[in-house]
């Protein structure tokens, strides 16, 4: 009984420390944002207004990065619970990691090298990729000269994936603290440009939950070696889904957008952006009844795409509204759920129903890419329908 009480107390203490630190870090850009908005109202020249708008944009980007980092911590338990452990070609996972971090290494003029492997591991590829991206990004961040090496050592029936850098190294007394929430080596000034100290905390949580041994060895001034060990298998890796090539942004003039969100500010921002992209027709609704009414008599012969927030006012949900739209119009309206939901059952249900998902905070480039693909599909279907038999 005493041991259980102690575990609960330690968990509560860790949760309190985490949210206390997170609250402080989130309030900082909000604090600055309030000042800049006030200054914008009294700016006397175009130059000063442009400068303040740029700073407001910086605050928004800062908040976005922090929110994503904090949600990354919050979502690890759900990700582990729903992990799909399957035979995975390790080199393909490493290649995706390198493709993601290579631009950052290039900016810092670091040599990023990979020792190829043909091992197949038994792991959730997405979670392993997430672990490795954090480890390699961390290595790049704390390496001034030299480079970073990613390699694999086979140990009996396991693969030890090593990330080796020639960076600043870590003092012995800090080598366990680096996995704590918000702890950062060489960032006593708490510069947001150097990250938020959550990357290695996410790594620790994922590796603990997946039972992947995680080790660090480091010499101050000479560099560090981080390693994560995963089981190998002789089974054939599952075939990867084909990756869609990013297309050039295209005009969306043939598309009609129904956007449903109960937040008037979000609706205002969205309509401004969609108008800038040249969308043919935009209908904004605050609830499901307005959305269904807006679609009456409008769907036939038109290309409609509904973007629906999942959590609407008065307990209404995007999933329920999607079903109501499908009941009325079948598959004539493409539906995308826009959500910050961490409940995996909601995401699974959307996937089961064939509903696209865009995660909040939503990046405009991702929305435009989805709409562009949808517009291309609509155009292809129209061409097929008019092609002579």
XYZ file of N, CA, C and O in Angstrom, residues 209-345:
548
model
N 8.038 2.822 -23.030
C 6.767 2.164 -23.342
C 6.913 1.013 -24.311
O 6.195 0.012 -24.205
N 7.837 1.117 -25.265
C 8.030 0.065 -26.262
C 9.071 -0.964 -25.823
O 9.359 -1.903 -26.557
N 9.657 -0.733 -24.658
C 10.688 -1.622 -24.102
C 11.900 -1.707 -25.029
O 12.449 -2.776 -25.306
N 12.322 -0.538 -25.510
C 13.530 -0.412 -26.309
C 14.629 0.179 -25.422
O 14.520 1.357 -25.030
N 15.661 -0.570 -25.073
C 16.732 -0.028 -24.235
C 17.343 1.237 -24.856
O 17.657 1.267 -26.051
N 17.508 2.261 -24.027
C 18.026 3.551 -24.462
C 19.271 3.883 -23.654
O 19.227 3.878 -22.420
N 20.382 4.142 -24.333
C 21.646 4.410 -23.653
C 22.279 5.682 -24.191
O 22.045 6.078 -25.337
N 23.098 6.314 -23.333
C 23.879 7.473 -23.759
C 25.277 7.355 -23.170
O 25.451 6.946 -22.015
N 26.256 7.666 -23.989
C 27.644 7.746 -23.537
C 28.214 9.023 -24.107
O 28.015 9.325 -25.295
N 28.923 9.802 -23.288
C 29.368 11.104 -23.756
C 30.633 11.562 -23.044
O 30.837 11.252 -21.868
N 31.445 12.302 -23.784
C 32.639 12.934 -23.224
C 32.561 14.419 -23.516
O 32.507 14.814 -24.693
N 32.526 15.270 -22.484
C 32.448 16.714 -22.714
C 33.551 17.192 -23.653
O 34.715 16.840 -23.504
N 33.154 17.963 -24.658
C 34.101 18.503 -25.608
C 34.433 17.583 -26.768
O 35.088 18.012 -27.733
N 33.982 16.328 -26.725
C 34.342 15.385 -27.786
C 33.128 14.796 -28.509
O 33.244 14.375 -29.650
N 31.991 14.741 -27.855
C 30.809 14.234 -28.531
C 30.030 13.225 -27.716
O 30.375 12.935 -26.564
N 28.972 12.702 -28.337
C 28.064 11.795 -27.639
C 27.635 10.661 -28.552
O 27.659 10.785 -29.785
N 27.226 9.563 -27.922
C 26.621 8.438 -28.633
C 25.311 8.091 -27.942
O 25.304 7.743 -26.765
N 24.207 8.227 -28.673
C 22.905 7.782 -28.190
C 22.556 6.506 -28.947
O 22.779 6.413 -30.155
N 22.015 5.536 -28.244
C 21.635 4.303 -28.916
C 20.286 3.809 -28.424
O 19.947 3.971 -27.248
N 19.522 3.237 -29.349
C 18.249 2.604 -29.005
C 18.256 1.215 -29.639
O 18.664 1.049 -30.792
N 17.860 0.207 -28.876
C 17.945 -1.172 -29.317
C 16.558 -1.756 -29.541
O 15.689 -1.658 -28.668
N 16.360 -2.329 -30.731
C 15.062 -2.908 -31.088
C 15.275 -4.350 -31.555
O 16.351 -4.699 -32.057
N 14.275 -5.205 -31.389
C 14.426 -6.611 -31.814
C 14.442 -6.746 -33.331
O 13.772 -5.977 -34.039
N 15.221 -7.697 -33.832
C 15.235 -7.964 -35.271
C 14.390 -9.197 -35.562
O 14.048 -9.965 -34.665
N 14.039 -9.371 -36.833
C 13.221 -10.494 -37.254
C 13.653 -10.943 -38.639
O 14.235 -10.158 -39.408
N 13.376 -12.187 -38.965
C 13.663 -12.703 -40.300
C 12.446 -12.635 -41.203
O 12.512 -13.010 -42.375
N 11.339 -12.138 -40.657
C 10.113 -12.031 -41.453
C 10.288 -10.970 -42.542
O 11.097 -10.053 -42.426
N 9.504 -11.084 -43.597
C 9.566 -10.128 -44.698
C 8.900 -8.818 -44.290
O 7.785 -8.831 -43.754
N 9.578 -7.665 -44.517
C 8.961 -6.381 -44.166
C 7.659 -6.171 -44.923
O 7.531 -6.597 -46.074
N 6.717 -5.510 -44.258
C 5.472 -5.182 -44.935
C 5.746 -4.148 -46.007
O 6.572 -3.252 -45.838
N 5.044 -4.255 -47.132
C 5.242 -3.305 -48.226
C 4.787 -1.925 -47.786
O 3.721 -1.761 -47.184
N 5.601 -0.935 -48.071
C 5.261 0.444 -47.706
C 4.219 0.984 -48.674
O 4.172 0.626 -49.851
N 3.383 1.848 -48.166
C 2.398 2.495 -49.019
C 3.110 3.449 -49.965
O 4.087 4.097 -49.585
N 2.672 3.571 -51.214
C 3.342 4.482 -52.139
C 3.226 5.911 -51.655
O 2.167 6.337 -51.195
N 4.318 6.658 -51.767
C 4.317 8.048 -51.332
C 3.861 8.931 -52.484
O 4.326 8.808 -53.613
N 2.961 9.835 -52.178
C 2.489 10.754 -53.201
C 3.495 11.871 -53.364
O 4.038 12.388 -52.391
N 3.749 12.240 -54.587
C 4.689 13.315 -54.859
C 3.990 14.650 -54.642
O 2.859 14.867 -55.059
N 4.697 15.546 -53.985
C 4.134 16.875 -53.752
C 3.998 17.600 -55.085
O 4.929 17.647 -55.874
N 2.829 18.134 -55.345
C 2.607 18.843 -56.593
C 2.700 20.342 -56.359
O 2.586 20.822 -55.240
N 2.895 21.057 -57.444
C 2.933 22.506 -57.343
C 1.547 23.012 -56.933
O 0.522 22.476 -57.362
N 1.492 24.058 -56.085
C 0.193 24.614 -55.713
C -0.601 24.999 -56.963
O -0.069 25.578 -57.899
N -1.846 24.664 -56.975
C -2.668 24.966 -58.135
C -3.871 25.792 -57.710
O -4.281 25.792 -56.558
N -4.422 26.516 -58.670
C -5.616 27.308 -58.391
C -6.762 26.366 -58.067
O -6.898 25.299 -58.651
N -7.600 26.757 -57.134
C -8.704 25.908 -56.683
C -10.039 26.489 -57.136
O -11.037 26.414 -56.430
N -10.015 27.065 -58.333
C -11.181 27.817 -58.780
C -12.396 26.956 -59.073
O -13.513 27.443 -59.108
N -12.180 25.665 -59.293
C -13.325 24.810 -59.582
C -13.901 24.144 -58.357
O -14.773 23.288 -58.471
N -13.432 24.550 -57.185
C -13.839 23.864 -55.956
C -14.771 24.733 -55.112
O -14.620 25.960 -55.046
N -15.717 24.061 -54.454
C -16.596 24.726 -53.489
C -16.260 24.172 -52.104
O -16.219 22.949 -51.922
N -16.032 25.059 -51.153
C -15.631 24.654 -49.802
C -16.722 24.977 -48.800
O -17.200 26.114 -48.729
N -17.100 23.955 -48.034
C -17.975 24.156 -46.878
C -17.096 24.024 -45.640
O -16.476 22.979 -45.420
N -17.024 25.080 -44.842
C -16.193 25.057 -43.641
C -17.092 25.205 -42.421
O -17.883 26.149 -42.323
N -16.985 24.242 -41.487
C -17.845 24.236 -40.305
C -16.980 24.329 -39.049
O -16.190 23.426 -38.756
N -17.123 25.425 -38.316
C -16.387 25.629 -37.064
C -17.174 26.607 -36.218
O -17.697 27.603 -36.732
N -17.286 26.338 -34.912
C -18.085 27.216 -34.056
C -17.321 28.443 -33.572
O -17.873 29.272 -32.858
N -16.050 28.577 -33.971
C -15.238 29.723 -33.565
C -15.233 30.752 -34.689
O -14.722 30.490 -35.783
N -15.769 31.942 -34.421
C -15.897 32.958 -35.473
C -14.536 33.455 -35.961
O -14.385 33.803 -37.137
N -13.539 33.511 -35.074
C -12.212 33.952 -35.485
C -11.570 32.956 -36.442
O -10.921 33.343 -37.421
N -11.759 31.674 -36.155
C -11.222 30.642 -37.047
C -11.907 30.723 -38.411
O -11.259 30.621 -39.457
N -13.224 30.936 -38.410
C -13.953 31.061 -39.681
C -13.456 32.266 -40.470
O -13.272 32.197 -41.679
N -13.222 33.372 -39.784
C -12.755 34.586 -40.456
C -11.377 34.366 -41.083
O -11.138 34.742 -42.234
N -10.465 33.747 -40.322
C -9.116 33.496 -40.845
C -9.164 32.546 -42.033
O -8.470 32.733 -43.039
N -10.015 31.526 -41.953
C -10.099 30.534 -43.016
C -10.645 31.125 -44.310
O -10.120 30.871 -45.396
N -11.689 31.933 -44.207
C -12.282 32.477 -45.430
C -11.309 33.437 -46.119
O -11.222 33.476 -47.351
N -10.527 34.169 -45.338
C -9.532 35.065 -45.929
C -8.479 34.262 -46.696
O -8.049 34.655 -47.787
N -8.061 33.148 -46.121
C -7.028 32.337 -46.754
C -7.567 31.655 -48.009
O -6.907 31.638 -49.055
N -8.775 31.081 -47.930
C -9.350 30.400 -49.081
C -9.632 31.374 -50.226
O -9.454 31.033 -51.405
N -10.044 32.585 -49.899
C -10.269 33.606 -50.934
C -8.961 33.957 -51.628
O -8.915 34.128 -52.851
N -7.889 34.025 -50.854
C -6.571 34.329 -51.416
C -6.134 33.225 -52.374
O -5.436 33.487 -53.366
N -6.536 31.983 -52.096
C -6.171 30.848 -52.947
C -7.070 30.730 -54.176
O -6.837 29.877 -55.021
N -8.090 31.542 -54.262
C -8.944 31.534 -55.442
C -10.019 30.477 -55.457
O -10.485 30.072 -56.537
N -10.447 30.003 -54.287
C -11.520 28.996 -54.231
C -12.800 29.591 -54.824
O -13.143 30.742 -54.553
N -13.493 28.790 -55.642
C -14.661 29.294 -56.373
C -15.754 29.803 -55.437
O -16.266 30.902 -55.590
N -16.122 28.983 -54.462
C -17.205 29.378 -53.559
C -16.911 28.870 -52.164
O -16.474 27.733 -51.990
N -17.130 29.709 -51.173
C -16.833 29.364 -49.787
C -18.072 29.611 -48.948
O -18.637 30.708 -48.967
N -18.498 28.586 -48.212
C -19.642 28.721 -47.313
C -19.167 28.443 -45.891
O -18.603 27.385 -45.614
N -19.384 29.398 -45.006
C -18.971 29.283 -43.609
C -20.180 29.004 -42.729
O -21.200 29.700 -42.820
N -20.062 27.989 -41.869
C -21.163 27.631 -40.980
C -20.640 27.407 -39.563
O -19.515 26.937 -39.381
N -21.491 27.710 -38.586
C -21.096 27.537 -37.195
C -21.597 26.252 -36.579
O -21.184 25.872 -35.489
N -22.517 25.555 -37.268
C -23.048 24.302 -36.721
C -23.560 23.407 -37.840
O -23.598 23.804 -39.018
N -23.958 22.198 -37.463
C -24.383 21.211 -38.438
C -25.643 21.581 -39.182
O -25.759 21.330 -40.390
N -26.613 22.173 -38.495
C -27.874 22.540 -39.147
C -27.644 23.550 -40.259
O -28.204 23.437 -41.361
N -26.792 24.536 -39.988
C -26.466 25.536 -41.013
C -25.775 24.871 -42.208
O -26.045 25.217 -43.363
N -24.887 23.896 -41.912
C -24.147 23.219 -42.973
C -25.082 22.427 -43.881
O -24.994 22.493 -45.112
N -26.002 21.666 -43.292
C -26.940 20.866 -44.090
C -27.864 21.752 -44.910
O -28.175 21.441 -46.063
N -28.264 22.863 -44.318
C -29.131 23.790 -45.042
C -28.383 24.409 -46.220
O -28.935 24.583 -47.305
N -27.101 24.729 -46.009
C -26.308 25.350 -47.069
C -26.098 24.413 -48.250
O -26.002 24.853 -49.403
N -26.045 23.114 -47.987
C -25.793 22.141 -49.052
C -27.042 21.760 -49.837
O -26.937 21.185 -50.926
N -28.222 22.075 -49.314
C -29.466 21.693 -49.983
C -29.535 22.306 -51.378
O -29.426 23.515 -51.546
N -29.681 21.454 -52.371
C -29.807 21.924 -53.747
C -28.526 22.418 -54.370
O -28.547 22.928 -55.495
N -27.402 22.291 -53.659
C -26.136 22.833 -54.160
C -25.155 21.761 -54.613
O -24.166 22.065 -55.271
N -25.385 20.518 -54.228
C -24.381 19.483 -54.419
C -24.348 18.949 -55.840
O -23.274 18.688 -56.392
N -25.500 18.774 -56.450
C -25.558 18.137 -57.762
C -24.749 18.914 -58.792
O -24.920 20.116 -58.967
N -23.826 18.222 -59.453
C -23.042 18.841 -60.522
C -21.957 19.777 -60.054
O -21.384 20.507 -60.865
N -21.656 19.780 -58.761
C -20.623 20.681 -58.233
C -19.609 19.874 -57.422
O -19.922 18.801 -56.909
N -18.393 20.399 -57.324
C -17.339 19.757 -56.545
C -17.263 20.396 -55.159
O -16.742 21.503 -55.001
N -17.783 19.699 -54.163
C -17.798 20.229 -52.800
C -16.828 19.457 -51.912
O -16.740 18.235 -51.984
N -16.150 20.209 -51.071
C -15.277 19.596 -50.067
C -15.638 20.229 -48.721
O -15.557 21.448 -48.560
N -16.050 19.392 -47.770
C -16.434 19.883 -46.443
C -15.272 19.725 -45.465
O -14.726 18.630 -45.304
N -14.888 20.826 -44.848
C -13.877 20.824 -43.784
C -14.623 21.042 -42.477
O -15.213 22.105 -42.258
N -14.613 20.041 -41.601
C -15.459 20.076 -40.417
C -14.617 19.957 -39.150
O -13.855 18.990 -38.994
N -14.767 20.920 -38.255
C -14.134 20.811 -36.942
C -14.832 19.688 -36.160
O -16.052 19.536 -36.255
N -14.064 18.914 -35.410
C -14.679 17.777 -34.727
C -15.497 18.204 -33.513
O -16.620 17.742 -33.323
N -14.948 19.089 -32.685
C -15.660 19.493 -31.461
C -16.410 20.798 -31.715
O -15.824 21.875 -31.701
N -17.697 20.668 -31.953
C -18.552 21.823 -32.197
C -19.334 22.163 -30.927
O -19.276 21.437 -29.936
N -20.056 23.254 -30.973
C -20.797 23.709 -29.793
C -21.941 22.757 -29.459
O -22.429 22.007 -30.312
N -22.343 22.800 -28.188
C -23.499 22.049 -27.680
C -23.351 20.537 -27.891
O -24.341 19.823 -28.126
N -22.130 20.042 -27.813
C -21.896 18.614 -27.863
C -21.931 17.987 -29.244
O -21.785 16.765 -29.380
N -22.133 18.786 -30.274
C -22.154 18.247 -31.635
C -20.731 17.874 -32.051
O -19.773 18.548 -31.694
N -20.597 16.809 -32.824
C -19.271 16.383 -33.261
C -19.192 16.330 -34.783
O -20.205 16.152 -35.469
N -17.973 16.473 -35.266
C -17.756 16.420 -36.703
C -18.086 15.073 -37.303
O -18.575 14.991 -38.432
N -17.823 13.991 -36.556
C -18.135 12.663 -37.065
C -19.632 12.474 -37.287
O -20.060 11.918 -38.298
N -20.422 12.949 -36.331
C -21.876 12.828 -36.470
C -22.363 13.670 -37.647
O -23.192 13.226 -38.450
N -21.823 14.888 -37.786
C -22.220 15.752 -38.908
C -21.815 15.124 -40.238
O -22.571 15.188 -41.224
N -20.651 14.500 -40.281
C -20.211 13.835 -41.510
C -21.204 12.762 -41.929
O -21.520 12.623 -43.123
N -21.695 12.006 -40.972
C -22.682 10.968 -41.282
C -23.997 11.578 -41.776
O -24.644 11.028 -42.674
N -24.380 12.704 -41.214
C -25.619 13.370 -41.650
C -25.471 13.868 -43.095
O -26.408 13.771 -43.893
N -24.273 14.394 -43.420
C -24.026 14.863 -44.790
C -24.039 13.687 -45.759
O -24.622 13.760 -46.849
N -23.431 12.591 -45.363
C -23.406 11.415 -46.234
C -24.804 10.816 -46.412
O -25.144 10.319 -47.484
N -25.603 10.862 -45.360
C -26.966 10.347 -45.458
C -27.780 11.161 -46.459
O -28.647 10.625 -47.166
N -27.480 12.456 -46.533
C -28.237 13.341 -47.429
C -27.675 13.376 -48.840
O -28.428 13.522 -49.811
N -26.337 13.234 -48.955
C -25.719 13.462 -50.270
C -24.795 12.340 -50.729
O -24.108 12.484 -51.752
N -24.723 11.243 -49.981
C -23.856 10.137 -50.382
C -22.396 10.556 -50.400
O -21.934 11.295 -49.530
N -21.689 10.109 -51.447
C -20.271 10.435 -51.538
C -20.002 11.622 -52.462
O -18.883 11.807 -52.953
N -21.014 12.428 -52.703
C -20.853 13.594 -53.583
C -20.105 14.740 -52.900
O -19.706 15.700 -53.566
N -19.962 14.666 -51.580
C -19.219 15.683 -50.829
C -18.010 15.017 -50.181
O -18.156 14.082 -49.401
N -16.825 15.479 -50.543
C -15.621 14.972 -49.880
C -15.546 15.584 -48.485
O -15.785 16.794 -48.328
N -15.184 14.781 -47.486
C -15.210 15.262 -46.104
C -13.837 15.112 -45.460
O -13.196 14.068 -45.578
N -13.394 16.174 -44.798
C -12.159 16.148 -44.020
C -12.465 16.625 -42.611
O -13.118 17.662 -42.424
N -12.014 15.860 -41.631
C -12.192 16.220 -40.227
C -10.971 17.015 -39.774
O -9.835 16.568 -39.942
N -11.196 18.194 -39.217
C -10.115 19.032 -38.698
C -10.167 18.940 -37.180
O -11.158 19.327 -36.562
N -9.120 18.406 -36.567
C -9.206 18.132 -35.134
C -7.851 18.162 -34.445
O -6.824 17.908 -35.061
N -7.890 18.490 -33.164
C -6.720 18.357 -32.318
C -6.912 17.198 -31.358
O -6.229 17.093 -30.342
N -7.853 16.320 -31.695
C -8.241 15.215 -30.825
C -7.067 14.272 -30.566
O -6.324 13.915 -31.474
N -6.909 13.882 -29.297
C -5.894 12.883 -28.949
C -6.528 11.524 -28.651
O -5.807 10.549 -28.456
N -7.855 11.471 -28.616
C -8.559 10.205 -28.387
C -8.425 9.340 -29.639
O -9.016 9.639 -30.683
N -7.663 8.265 -29.538
C -7.385 7.437 -30.702
C -8.648 6.826 -31.283
O -8.726 6.579 -32.495
N -9.657 6.591 -30.448
C -10.887 5.975 -30.955
C -11.575 6.881 -31.968
O -12.188 6.396 -32.929
